[in-house]
Amino acid sequence: MQAFSTSIIHHRKSWIRGFLLANISAMNKANIDEFFRRLEEEDPDPKGELHYVNPYTLVVAVALSAQATDIGVNKATRPLFEMVTTPQQMLDLGEARLKDYIKTIGLYNSKAKNVIKAAQILVDEFEGVVPETREDLEKLPGVGRKTANVVLNMAFGQPTIAVDTHLFRVGNRTGMAKGKTPLEVENKLLKKIPKHWLLHAHHWLILHGRYICKARKPDCAKCRVEDLCNFKAKAI
Ligand code: SF4
């Protein structure tokens, strides 16, 4: 009986959540511009929280971060990147020793396999250099659209938007970019964010989602963009 009522409550909560999200109106261009102006005022040069020392170690760190926290990945990669900073050095290290470094990270077995395969492709096909196009990056095992976007943005300064769980939530909640899939949210963000904010938009939105517009309980009372946000169930 208890399990039955818990499941009804859960069902009701997700229905209400879905209803509230579906009824959020789209944020207009002027408000989107002001949203980023305020985030920029607070943090003019936002940075990601993953540790890396060059484009190659960034590819490895982002690939390892799938379904893991940046803090957990950094703990493993700090000593690793003191020894390994190129694809060839990764091949020299080998899969078994790589696993020793990253065994605290979830799914480390399959991630280690992908990192080694990717290092081999980089050595064989790209002379050990990380390519600067999405098409080539996505040829690497363990590198999908989101990882490629992070690398293009952080390593090569391209105005890409990598939609992770934080961007997906903030985009939908605020009305800035409503979409059912990460790709839909990405395309809307690219279209709606003024060009002058695009380079850093991904970091501002991640940090806003991680520390203020949190998944379970958004901190609306502390939010600098509360008056611009169209979320119906603000916690104020
Ligand atoms: S007002 Fe609340 S829901 Fe809206 S962006 Fe701020 S924290 Fe998120």
Coordinates of N, CA and C and ligand atoms in Angstrom, one line a residue:
M1 N 0.8 -1.2 0.0 CA 0.0 0.0 0.0 C 0.9 1.3 0.0
Q2 N 1.9 1.2 0.9 CA 2.8 2.3 1.0 C 3.5 2.6 -0.4
A3 N 4.0 1.5 -1.0 CA 4.7 1.6 -2.3 C 3.7 2.2 -3.3
F4 N 2.4 1.8 -3.3 CA 1.5 2.2 -4.2 C 1.3 3.8 -4.1
S5 N 1.1 4.2 -2.8 CA 0.9 5.7 -2.6 C 2.1 6.5 -3.0
T6 N 3.3 5.9 -2.7 CA 4.5 6.6 -3.1 C 4.6 6.8 -4.6
S7 N 4.2 5.7 -5.3 CA 4.3 5.8 -6.7 C 3.2 6.8 -7.3
I8 N 2.1 6.9 -6.6 CA 1.1 7.9 -7.1 C 1.6 9.3 -6.8
I9 N 2.3 9.5 -5.7 CA 2.8 10.8 -5.4 C 3.9 11.2 -6.4
H10 N 4.8 10.2 -6.7 CA 5.8 10.4 -7.7 C 5.2 10.8 -9.0
H11 N 4.2 10.0 -9.4 CA 3.6 10.2 -10.7 C 3.0 11.7 -10.8
R12 N 2.3 12.0 -9.7 CA 1.7 13.4 -9.6 C 2.7 14.5 -9.7
K13 N 3.9 14.3 -9.0 CA 4.9 15.3 -9.0 C 5.5 15.4 -10.4
S14 N 5.7 14.3 -11.1 CA 6.3 14.5 -12.4 C 5.3 15.1 -13.4
W15 N 4.0 14.8 -13.2 CA 3.0 15.3 -14.0 C 3.0 16.9 -13.8
I16 N 3.0 17.3 -12.6 CA 3.0 18.7 -12.3 C 4.2 19.4 -12.9
R17 N 5.4 18.7 -12.7 CA 6.6 19.3 -13.2 C 6.5 19.5 -14.7
G18 N 6.0 18.4 -15.4 CA 5.8 18.4 -16.9 C 4.9 19.6 -17.3
F19 N 3.8 19.7 -16.5 CA 2.8 20.7 -16.8 C 3.4 22.1 -16.7
L20 N 4.2 22.3 -15.6 CA 4.8 23.6 -15.3 C 5.8 24.0 -16.4
L21 N 6.6 23.0 -16.9 CA 7.5 23.2 -17.9 C 6.9 23.5 -19.2
A22 N 5.8 22.7 -19.5 CA 5.1 22.9 -20.8 C 4.5 24.3 -21.0
N23 N 4.2 24.9 -19.8 CA 3.5 26.2 -19.9 C 4.4 27.4 -19.7
I24 N 5.7 27.2 -19.8 CA 6.6 28.3 -19.7 C 6.7 29.0 -21.0
S25 N 6.5 30.4 -21.0 CA 6.6 31.1 -22.3 C 8.0 31.3 -22.6
A26 N 8.3 31.5 -23.9 CA 9.6 31.7 -24.4 C 10.2 33.1 -24.0
M27 N 11.5 33.1 -23.6 CA 12.1 34.3 -23.2 C 12.4 35.2 -24.4
N28 N 12.2 36.4 -24.3 CA 12.4 37.3 -25.5 C 13.9 37.7 -25.6
K29 N 14.2 38.2 -26.8 CA 15.7 38.5 -27.1 C 16.3 39.5 -26.2
A30 N 15.5 40.5 -25.8 CA 16.0 41.6 -24.9 C 16.3 41.0 -23.6
N31 N 15.5 40.1 -23.1 CA 15.7 39.5 -21.8 C 16.9 38.5 -21.8
I32 N 17.0 37.8 -22.9 CA 18.2 36.9 -23.1 C 19.5 37.7 -23.0
D33 N 19.5 38.8 -23.7 CA 20.7 39.7 -23.7 C 21.0 40.2 -22.3
E34 N 20.0 40.6 -21.6 CA 20.1 41.1 -20.2 C 20.6 40.0 -19.3
F35 N 20.0 38.8 -19.5 CA 20.4 37.6 -18.7 C 21.9 37.4 -18.7
F36 N 22.5 37.4 -19.9 CA 23.9 37.2 -20.1 C 24.7 38.4 -19.6
R37 N 24.2 39.6 -19.8 CA 24.9 40.8 -19.3 C 25.1 40.7 -17.8
R38 N 24.1 40.3 -17.1 CA 24.2 40.1 -15.6 C 25.2 39.0 -15.3
L39 N 25.1 37.9 -16.0 CA 26.0 36.8 -15.6 C 27.5 37.2 -15.9
E40 N 27.7 38.0 -17.0 CA 29.0 38.5 -17.3 C 29.5 39.5 -16.3
E41 N 28.6 40.3 -15.8 CA 29.0 41.3 -14.8 C 29.5 40.6 -13.6
E42 N 28.9 39.5 -13.2 CA 29.3 38.7 -12.0 C 30.6 37.9 -12.3
D43 N 30.8 37.4 -13.5 CA 31.9 36.5 -13.8 C 32.3 36.8 -15.2
P44 N 33.2 37.8 -15.4 CA 33.5 38.2 -16.8 C 34.3 37.1 -17.6
D45 N 35.0 36.2 -16.9 CA 35.8 35.3 -17.7 C 35.5 33.9 -17.1
P46 N 34.4 33.3 -17.4 CA 34.0 32.0 -16.8 C 34.8 30.9 -17.3
K47 N 35.2 30.0 -16.4 CA 36.0 28.8 -16.8 C 35.3 27.5 -16.4
G48 N 35.6 26.5 -17.2 CA 35.1 25.2 -16.8 C 35.8 24.7 -15.6
E49 N 35.3 23.6 -14.9 CA 36.0 23.2 -13.7 C 36.8 21.9 -13.9
L50 N 36.9 21.4 -15.1 CA 37.7 20.2 -15.4 C 39.2 20.6 -15.6
H51 N 40.0 19.8 -14.9 CA 41.5 20.1 -15.1 C 42.0 19.5 -16.4
Y52 N 42.8 20.3 -17.1 CA 43.5 19.8 -18.3 C 44.7 20.7 -18.6
V53 N 45.6 20.3 -19.4 CA 46.8 21.1 -19.6 C 47.0 21.4 -21.1
N54 N 46.3 20.8 -22.0 CA 46.4 21.1 -23.4 C 45.1 20.5 -24.1
P55 N 45.0 20.7 -25.4 CA 43.7 20.2 -26.1 C 43.6 18.6 -25.9
Y56 N 44.7 17.9 -26.0 CA 44.6 16.4 -25.8 C 44.0 16.0 -24.5
T57 N 44.6 16.6 -23.4 CA 44.2 16.2 -22.1 C 42.7 16.7 -21.8
L58 N 42.3 17.8 -22.5 CA 40.9 18.2 -22.4 C 40.0 17.1 -23.0
V59 N 40.4 16.6 -24.2 CA 39.6 15.5 -24.8 C 39.4 14.4 -23.8
V60 N 40.5 14.0 -23.2 CA 40.5 12.8 -22.3 C 39.6 13.2 -21.1
A61 N 39.8 14.3 -20.5 CA 39.1 14.7 -19.3 C 37.6 14.8 -19.6
V62 N 37.2 15.3 -20.7 CA 35.8 15.4 -21.0 C 35.2 14.0 -21.3
A63 N 35.9 13.2 -22.0 CA 35.4 11.8 -22.2 C 35.3 11.1 -20.9
L64 N 36.2 11.3 -20.0 CA 36.1 10.6 -18.7 C 34.9 11.2 -17.8
S65 N 34.5 12.4 -18.1 CA 33.5 13.0 -17.2 C 32.1 12.6 -17.5
A66 N 31.8 11.8 -18.5 CA 30.5 11.3 -18.8 C 29.9 10.6 -17.5
Q67 N 28.8 11.0 -17.0 CA 28.2 10.4 -15.9 C 29.1 10.4 -14.6
A68 N 29.9 11.4 -14.5 CA 30.8 11.5 -13.4 C 31.0 13.0 -13.0
T69 N 31.4 13.3 -11.8 CA 31.5 14.7 -11.4 C 32.9 15.2 -11.8
D70 N 33.0 16.5 -12.1 CA 34.3 17.1 -12.5 C 35.3 16.9 -11.3
I71 N 34.8 17.0 -10.1 CA 35.7 16.9 -8.9 C 36.3 15.5 -8.9
G72 N 35.5 14.5 -9.1 CA 36.0 13.1 -9.2 C 36.9 12.9 -10.3
V73 N 36.6 13.4 -11.5 CA 37.5 13.2 -12.6 C 38.9 13.9 -12.3
N74 N 38.8 15.2 -11.8 CA 40.1 15.9 -11.5 C 41.0 15.2 -10.6
K75 N 40.4 14.5 -9.6 CA 41.2 13.7 -8.6 C 42.0 12.7 -9.3
A76 N 41.4 12.0 -10.3 CA 42.1 11.0 -11.0 C 43.1 11.6 -12.1
T77 N 42.7 12.7 -12.7 CA 43.5 13.1 -13.8 C 44.7 14.0 -13.4
R78 N 44.6 14.6 -12.2 CA 45.8 15.4 -11.8 C 47.1 14.6 -11.9
P79 N 47.2 13.5 -11.2 CA 48.4 12.7 -11.3 C 48.6 12.1 -12.7
L80 N 47.5 11.7 -13.4 CA 47.7 11.2 -14.7 C 48.3 12.2 -15.7
F81 N 47.8 13.4 -15.7 CA 48.3 14.4 -16.6 C 49.7 15.0 -16.2
E82 N 50.2 14.5 -15.1 CA 51.6 14.8 -14.8 C 52.5 13.9 -15.6
M83 N 52.0 12.7 -15.9 CA 52.8 11.7 -16.7 C 52.5 11.7 -18.2
V84 N 51.2 12.0 -18.5 CA 50.7 11.8 -19.9 C 50.1 13.1 -20.4
T85 N 50.6 13.6 -21.5 CA 50.0 14.8 -22.1 C 49.8 14.7 -23.6
T86 N 50.2 13.6 -24.2 CA 50.1 13.4 -25.6 C 49.5 12.0 -25.9
P87 N 48.9 11.8 -27.1 CA 48.3 10.5 -27.4 C 49.4 9.4 -27.4
Q88 N 50.6 9.7 -27.8 CA 51.7 8.7 -27.9 C 52.0 8.3 -26.4
Q89 N 52.1 9.2 -25.5 CA 52.4 8.9 -24.1 C 51.3 8.0 -23.5
M90 N 50.0 8.3 -24.0 CA 48.9 7.5 -23.5 C 49.1 6.0 -24.0
L91 N 49.5 5.9 -25.3 CA 49.7 4.5 -25.8 C 50.9 3.8 -25.0
D92 N 51.9 4.6 -24.7 CA 53.0 4.0 -24.0 C 52.6 3.6 -22.6
L93 N 51.7 4.4 -22.0 CA 51.2 4.0 -20.7 C 50.4 2.7 -20.7
G94 N 49.6 2.5 -21.7 CA 48.8 1.3 -21.9 C 47.5 1.3 -21.1
E95 N 46.6 0.4 -21.5 CA 45.3 0.3 -20.9 C 45.3 -0.1 -19.5
A96 N 46.1 -1.1 -19.1 CA 46.1 -1.6 -17.7 C 46.5 -0.5 -16.8
R97 N 47.6 0.2 -17.1 CA 48.1 1.3 -16.2 C 47.1 2.5 -16.2
L98 N 46.5 2.8 -17.3 CA 45.5 3.8 -17.3 C 44.4 3.5 -16.4
K99 N 44.0 2.3 -16.4 CA 42.9 1.9 -15.5 C 43.2 2.1 -14.0
D100 N 44.5 1.9 -13.7 CA 44.9 2.2 -12.3 C 44.7 3.6 -11.9
Y101 N 44.9 4.5 -12.9 CA 44.8 6.0 -12.6 C 43.3 6.3 -12.5
I102 N 42.4 5.7 -13.3 CA 41.0 6.2 -13.4 C 40.0 5.3 -12.7
K103 N 40.5 4.3 -11.9 CA 39.5 3.3 -11.4 C 38.5 3.9 -10.4
T104 N 38.7 5.1 -10.0 CA 37.7 5.7 -9.1 C 36.5 6.3 -9.9
I105 N 36.7 6.4 -11.2 CA 35.6 7.0 -12.1 C 34.7 6.0 -12.6
G106 N 33.4 6.3 -12.5 CA 32.4 5.3 -13.0 C 32.7 4.9 -14.5
L107 N 32.3 3.7 -14.8 CA 32.5 3.1 -16.2 C 33.9 3.2 -16.7
Y108 N 34.9 3.0 -15.7 CA 36.3 3.3 -16.1 C 36.8 2.2 -17.1
N109 N 36.3 1.0 -17.0 CA 36.7 0.0 -18.0 C 36.5 0.4 -19.4
S110 N 35.3 0.7 -19.7 CA 35.0 1.1 -21.1 C 35.6 2.4 -21.5
K111 N 35.7 3.4 -20.5 CA 36.3 4.6 -20.8 C 37.8 4.5 -21.1
A112 N 38.5 3.6 -20.3 CA 39.9 3.3 -20.6 C 40.1 2.8 -22.0
K113 N 39.2 1.8 -22.4 CA 39.3 1.3 -23.8 C 39.2 2.4 -24.8
N114 N 38.2 3.2 -24.6 CA 38.0 4.3 -25.6 C 39.1 5.3 -25.6
V115 N 39.7 5.6 -24.5 CA 40.8 6.6 -24.4 C 42.0 6.0 -25.2
I116 N 42.3 4.7 -25.0 CA 43.4 4.1 -25.8 C 43.1 4.0 -27.3
K117 N 41.9 3.6 -27.6 CA 41.5 3.6 -29.1 C 41.6 5.0 -29.7
A118 N 41.1 6.0 -29.0 CA 41.2 7.3 -29.5 C 42.7 7.8 -29.7
A119 N 43.5 7.4 -28.7 CA 44.9 7.8 -28.8 C 45.6 7.2 -30.1
Q120 N 45.2 5.9 -30.3 CA 45.7 5.2 -31.5 C 45.3 5.9 -32.8
I121 N 44.0 6.3 -32.9 CA 43.5 7.1 -34.1 C 44.2 8.4 -34.2
L122 N 44.4 9.1 -33.1 CA 45.1 10.4 -33.2 C 46.5 10.3 -33.7
V123 N 47.2 9.2 -33.2 CA 48.6 9.0 -33.7 C 48.6 8.5 -35.2
D124 N 47.7 7.6 -35.5 CA 47.7 7.1 -36.9 C 47.2 8.0 -37.9
E125 N 46.1 8.8 -37.6 CA 45.4 9.6 -38.6 C 45.6 11.1 -38.5
F126 N 46.1 11.6 -37.3 CA 46.1 13.0 -37.1 C 47.5 13.5 -36.6
E127 N 48.5 12.6 -36.8 CA 49.9 12.9 -36.4 C 49.9 13.4 -34.9
G128 N 49.1 12.8 -34.1 CA 49.1 13.0 -32.7 C 48.5 14.4 -32.3
V129 N 47.9 15.1 -33.2 CA 47.3 16.4 -32.9 C 45.8 16.4 -32.9
V130 N 45.2 17.0 -31.9 CA 43.7 17.0 -31.8 C 43.1 17.8 -32.9
P131 N 42.2 17.2 -33.7 CA 41.7 18.0 -34.9 C 40.7 19.1 -34.4
E132 N 40.6 20.1 -35.3 CA 39.8 21.2 -34.9 C 38.4 21.3 -35.5
T133 N 37.9 20.1 -36.1 CA 36.6 20.1 -36.6 C 35.7 19.1 -35.9
R134 N 34.4 19.4 -35.9 CA 33.5 18.5 -35.2 C 33.5 17.1 -35.9
E135 N 33.5 17.1 -37.2 CA 33.5 15.8 -37.9 C 34.7 14.9 -37.5
D136 N 35.9 15.5 -37.4 CA 37.0 14.7 -37.1 C 37.0 14.3 -35.6
L137 N 36.6 15.2 -34.7 CA 36.6 14.9 -33.3 C 35.6 13.7 -33.0
E138 N 34.5 13.7 -33.7 CA 33.5 12.7 -33.5 C 33.9 11.3 -34.0
K139 N 35.0 11.3 -34.7 CA 35.6 10.0 -35.2 C 36.2 9.2 -34.0
L140 N 36.5 10.0 -33.0 CA 37.3 9.4 -31.8 C 36.3 8.6 -30.9
P141 N 36.6 7.4 -30.5 CA 35.7 6.6 -29.6 C 35.5 7.4 -28.3
G142 N 34.3 7.5 -27.8 CA 34.1 8.2 -26.6 C 33.8 9.6 -26.7
V143 N 33.9 10.1 -28.0 CA 33.7 11.6 -28.2 C 32.4 11.7 -29.0
G144 N 31.4 12.2 -28.4 CA 30.1 12.5 -29.0 C 29.9 14.0 -29.3
R145 N 28.8 14.4 -29.6 CA 28.5 15.8 -30.0 C 28.8 16.7 -28.8
K146 N 28.4 16.3 -27.6 CA 28.6 17.2 -26.5 C 30.1 17.4 -26.2
T147 N 30.9 16.3 -26.2 CA 32.3 16.4 -25.9 C 33.0 17.2 -27.0
A148 N 32.6 17.0 -28.3 CA 33.2 17.8 -29.4 C 32.9 19.3 -29.2
N149 N 31.7 19.6 -28.8 CA 31.4 21.0 -28.5 C 32.2 21.6 -27.4
V150 N 32.5 20.9 -26.4 CA 33.3 21.4 -25.3 C 34.7 21.6 -25.8
V151 N 35.3 20.7 -26.5 CA 36.6 20.8 -27.0 C 36.8 22.0 -28.0
L152 N 35.8 22.1 -28.9 CA 35.8 23.2 -29.9 C 35.8 24.5 -29.2
N153 N 35.0 24.6 -28.1 CA 34.8 25.8 -27.4 C 36.1 26.2 -26.6
M154 N 36.4 25.2 -25.7 CA 37.5 25.5 -24.7 C 38.9 25.5 -25.3
A155 N 39.1 24.6 -26.2 CA 40.5 24.4 -26.8 C 40.7 25.3 -28.0
F156 N 39.6 25.5 -28.8 CA 39.8 26.2 -30.0 C 39.0 27.5 -30.2
G157 N 38.4 27.9 -29.1 CA 37.7 29.2 -29.1 C 36.5 29.4 -30.1
Q158 N 35.9 28.2 -30.4 CA 34.7 28.3 -31.3 C 33.4 28.5 -30.4
P159 N 32.5 29.3 -31.0 CA 31.3 29.6 -30.2 C 30.2 28.5 -30.2
T160 N 30.6 27.3 -29.7 CA 29.7 26.2 -29.6 C 29.0 26.1 -28.3
I161 N 27.9 25.4 -28.2 CA 27.2 25.2 -27.0 C 27.0 23.7 -26.7
A162 N 27.6 23.3 -25.6 CA 27.6 21.9 -25.2 C 26.4 21.7 -24.2
V163 N 25.4 21.0 -24.6 CA 24.2 20.9 -23.7 C 24.4 19.7 -22.8
D164 N 24.6 20.0 -21.6 CA 24.7 18.9 -20.6 C 23.4 19.0 -19.8
T165 N 23.3 18.3 -18.7 CA 22.1 18.3 -17.9 C 21.7 19.7 -17.3
H166 N 22.8 20.5 -17.0 CA 22.5 21.8 -16.5 C 21.9 22.8 -17.6
L167 N 22.5 22.7 -18.7 CA 22.0 23.6 -19.8 C 20.6 23.2 -20.2
F168 N 20.4 21.9 -20.3 CA 19.1 21.4 -20.7 C 18.0 21.9 -19.7
R169 N 18.3 21.8 -18.4 CA 17.4 22.2 -17.4 C 17.2 23.8 -17.4
V170 N 18.3 24.5 -17.4 CA 18.1 26.0 -17.4 C 17.4 26.5 -18.7
G171 N 17.8 25.9 -19.8 CA 17.2 26.3 -21.1 C 15.7 26.1 -21.0
N172 N 15.2 25.0 -20.5 CA 13.8 24.7 -20.5 C 13.1 25.5 -19.4
R173 N 13.7 25.6 -18.2 CA 13.0 26.2 -17.1 C 12.8 27.7 -17.3
T174 N 13.8 28.3 -17.8 CA 13.8 29.8 -17.9 C 12.9 30.2 -19.1
G175 N 12.7 29.3 -20.1 CA 12.1 29.7 -21.3 C 13.0 30.2 -22.4
M176 N 14.4 30.1 -22.1 CA 15.3 30.6 -23.0 C 15.4 29.7 -24.3
A177 N 15.3 28.4 -24.0 CA 15.4 27.4 -25.1 C 14.7 26.1 -24.7
K178 N 13.4 26.1 -25.1 CA 12.7 24.9 -24.7 C 12.8 23.8 -25.8
G179 N 13.1 22.6 -25.3 CA 13.3 21.5 -26.2 C 13.2 20.2 -25.5
K180 N 12.9 19.1 -26.3 CA 12.7 17.8 -25.7 C 14.0 17.0 -25.7
T181 N 15.0 17.5 -26.6 CA 16.2 16.7 -26.7 C 17.4 17.8 -26.5
P182 N 18.6 17.3 -26.1 CA 19.7 18.2 -26.0 C 20.0 18.9 -27.4
L183 N 19.8 18.2 -28.5 CA 20.1 18.9 -29.8 C 19.1 20.0 -30.1
E184 N 17.9 19.8 -29.7 CA 16.9 20.8 -29.9 C 17.2 22.1 -29.1
V185 N 17.6 21.8 -27.8 CA 18.0 22.9 -26.9 C 19.2 23.6 -27.5
E186 N 20.2 22.8 -27.9 CA 21.4 23.4 -28.5 C 21.1 24.3 -29.6
N187 N 20.3 23.8 -30.6 CA 20.0 24.6 -31.8 C 19.3 25.9 -31.4
K188 N 18.4 25.8 -30.4 CA 17.6 27.1 -30.0 C 18.6 28.0 -29.4
L189 N 19.4 27.5 -28.5 CA 20.4 28.4 -27.8 C 21.3 29.1 -28.8
L190 N 21.8 28.4 -29.8 CA 22.6 29.0 -30.9 C 21.9 30.1 -31.6
K191 N 20.6 29.9 -31.8 CA 19.8 30.8 -32.6 C 19.4 32.0 -31.8
K192 N 19.2 31.8 -30.5 CA 18.6 32.9 -29.7 C 19.6 33.7 -28.9
I193 N 20.7 33.1 -28.6 CA 21.7 33.9 -27.8 C 22.4 34.9 -28.7
P194 N 22.5 36.2 -28.3 CA 23.2 37.2 -29.1 C 24.7 36.7 -29.4
K195 N 25.2 37.0 -30.6 CA 26.5 36.5 -30.9 C 27.6 36.9 -29.9
H196 N 27.5 38.1 -29.4 CA 28.6 38.6 -28.5 C 28.7 37.8 -27.2
W197 N 27.6 37.0 -26.9 CA 27.7 36.2 -25.6 C 28.0 34.7 -25.9
L198 N 28.0 34.3 -27.2 CA 28.1 32.9 -27.5 C 29.3 32.2 -27.0
L199 N 30.5 32.8 -27.1 CA 31.7 32.1 -26.7 C 31.7 31.6 -25.3
H200 N 31.2 32.4 -24.4 CA 31.2 32.0 -23.0 C 29.8 31.5 -22.5
A201 N 28.8 31.5 -23.3 CA 27.4 31.2 -22.9 C 27.3 29.9 -22.2
H202 N 28.0 28.9 -22.8 CA 28.0 27.5 -22.3 C 28.5 27.5 -20.8
H203 N 29.6 28.2 -20.5 CA 30.1 28.2 -19.2 C 29.2 28.9 -18.2
W204 N 28.7 30.1 -18.6 CA 27.8 30.8 -17.7 C 26.6 30.0 -17.4
L205 N 26.0 29.3 -18.4 CA 24.8 28.5 -18.1 C 25.1 27.3 -17.2
I206 N 26.3 26.6 -17.4 CA 26.6 25.5 -16.6 C 26.8 26.0 -15.1
L207 N 27.5 27.0 -14.9 CA 27.7 27.5 -13.6 C 26.5 28.0 -12.9
H208 N 25.6 28.6 -13.7 CA 24.3 29.1 -13.2 C 23.5 27.9 -12.8
G209 N 23.5 26.8 -13.6 CA 22.7 25.6 -13.3 C 23.3 24.8 -12.1
R210 N 24.6 24.8 -12.0 CA 25.2 24.0 -11.0 C 25.0 24.7 -9.6
Y211 N 25.1 26.0 -9.5 CA 25.2 26.6 -8.2 C 23.9 27.4 -7.8
I212 N 23.1 27.8 -8.8 CA 21.9 28.6 -8.5 C 20.6 27.9 -8.9
C213 N 20.5 27.6 -10.2 CA 19.3 27.0 -10.8 C 19.4 25.5 -10.7
K214 N 19.6 25.0 -9.4 CA 19.9 23.6 -9.2 C 18.7 22.7 -9.5
A215 N 18.9 21.5 -9.7 CA 17.9 20.6 -10.2 C 16.7 20.4 -9.3
R216 N 17.0 20.1 -8.0 CA 15.9 19.8 -7.1 C 15.3 21.1 -6.6
K217 N 16.2 22.0 -6.2 CA 15.6 23.2 -5.5 C 16.4 24.4 -6.0
P218 N 15.8 25.1 -7.1 CA 16.5 26.3 -7.6 C 16.5 27.4 -6.5
D219 N 17.7 28.1 -6.4 CA 17.8 29.1 -5.4 C 17.4 30.4 -6.0
C220 N 16.0 30.5 -6.2 CA 15.5 31.7 -6.9 C 15.7 33.0 -6.1
A221 N 15.7 32.8 -4.8 CA 15.8 34.0 -4.0 C 17.2 34.7 -4.2
K222 N 18.2 33.9 -4.5 CA 19.5 34.4 -4.7 C 19.8 34.7 -6.2
C223 N 18.9 34.4 -7.1 CA 19.1 34.4 -8.5 C 19.2 35.9 -9.1
R224 N 20.2 36.2 -9.8 CA 20.4 37.6 -10.3 C 19.5 37.8 -11.5
V225 N 18.9 36.7 -12.1 CA 18.1 36.9 -13.3 C 16.7 36.5 -13.1
E226 N 16.3 36.5 -11.8 CA 14.9 36.0 -11.5 C 13.8 36.8 -12.2
D227 N 14.0 38.1 -12.4 CA 12.9 38.9 -13.0 C 12.9 38.6 -14.5
L228 N 13.9 38.0 -15.1 CA 13.9 37.7 -16.5 C 13.4 36.3 -16.8
C229 N 13.4 35.4 -15.8 CA 13.1 34.0 -16.0 C 11.6 33.7 -16.0
N230 N 11.2 32.9 -16.9 CA 9.7 32.6 -17.0 C 9.3 31.4 -16.2
F231 N 10.1 30.8 -15.4 CA 9.7 29.5 -14.7 C 8.5 29.9 -13.8
K232 N 7.5 29.0 -13.8 CA 6.3 29.3 -13.1 C 6.4 28.9 -11.6
A233 N 7.3 28.0 -11.2 CA 7.3 27.6 -9.8 C 8.5 28.0 -9.1
K234 N 8.9 29.3 -9.3 CA 10.1 29.8 -8.6 C 10.0 29.6 -7.1
A235 N 11.1 29.3 -6.5 CA 11.2 29.1 -5.0 C 11.7 30.4 -4.4
I236 N 10.7 31.3 -4.2 CA 11.1 32.6 -3.6 C 10.5 32.7 -2.2
Ligands
SF4_1 S1 14.6 32.4 -11.0 FE1 14.8 30.3 -10.2 S2 14.2 29.0 -11.9 FE2 14.6 31.0 -12.8 S3 16.8 31.0 -13.4 FE3 16.7 31.8 -11.4 S4 17.0 30.0 -10.1 FE4 16.4 29.2 -12.1

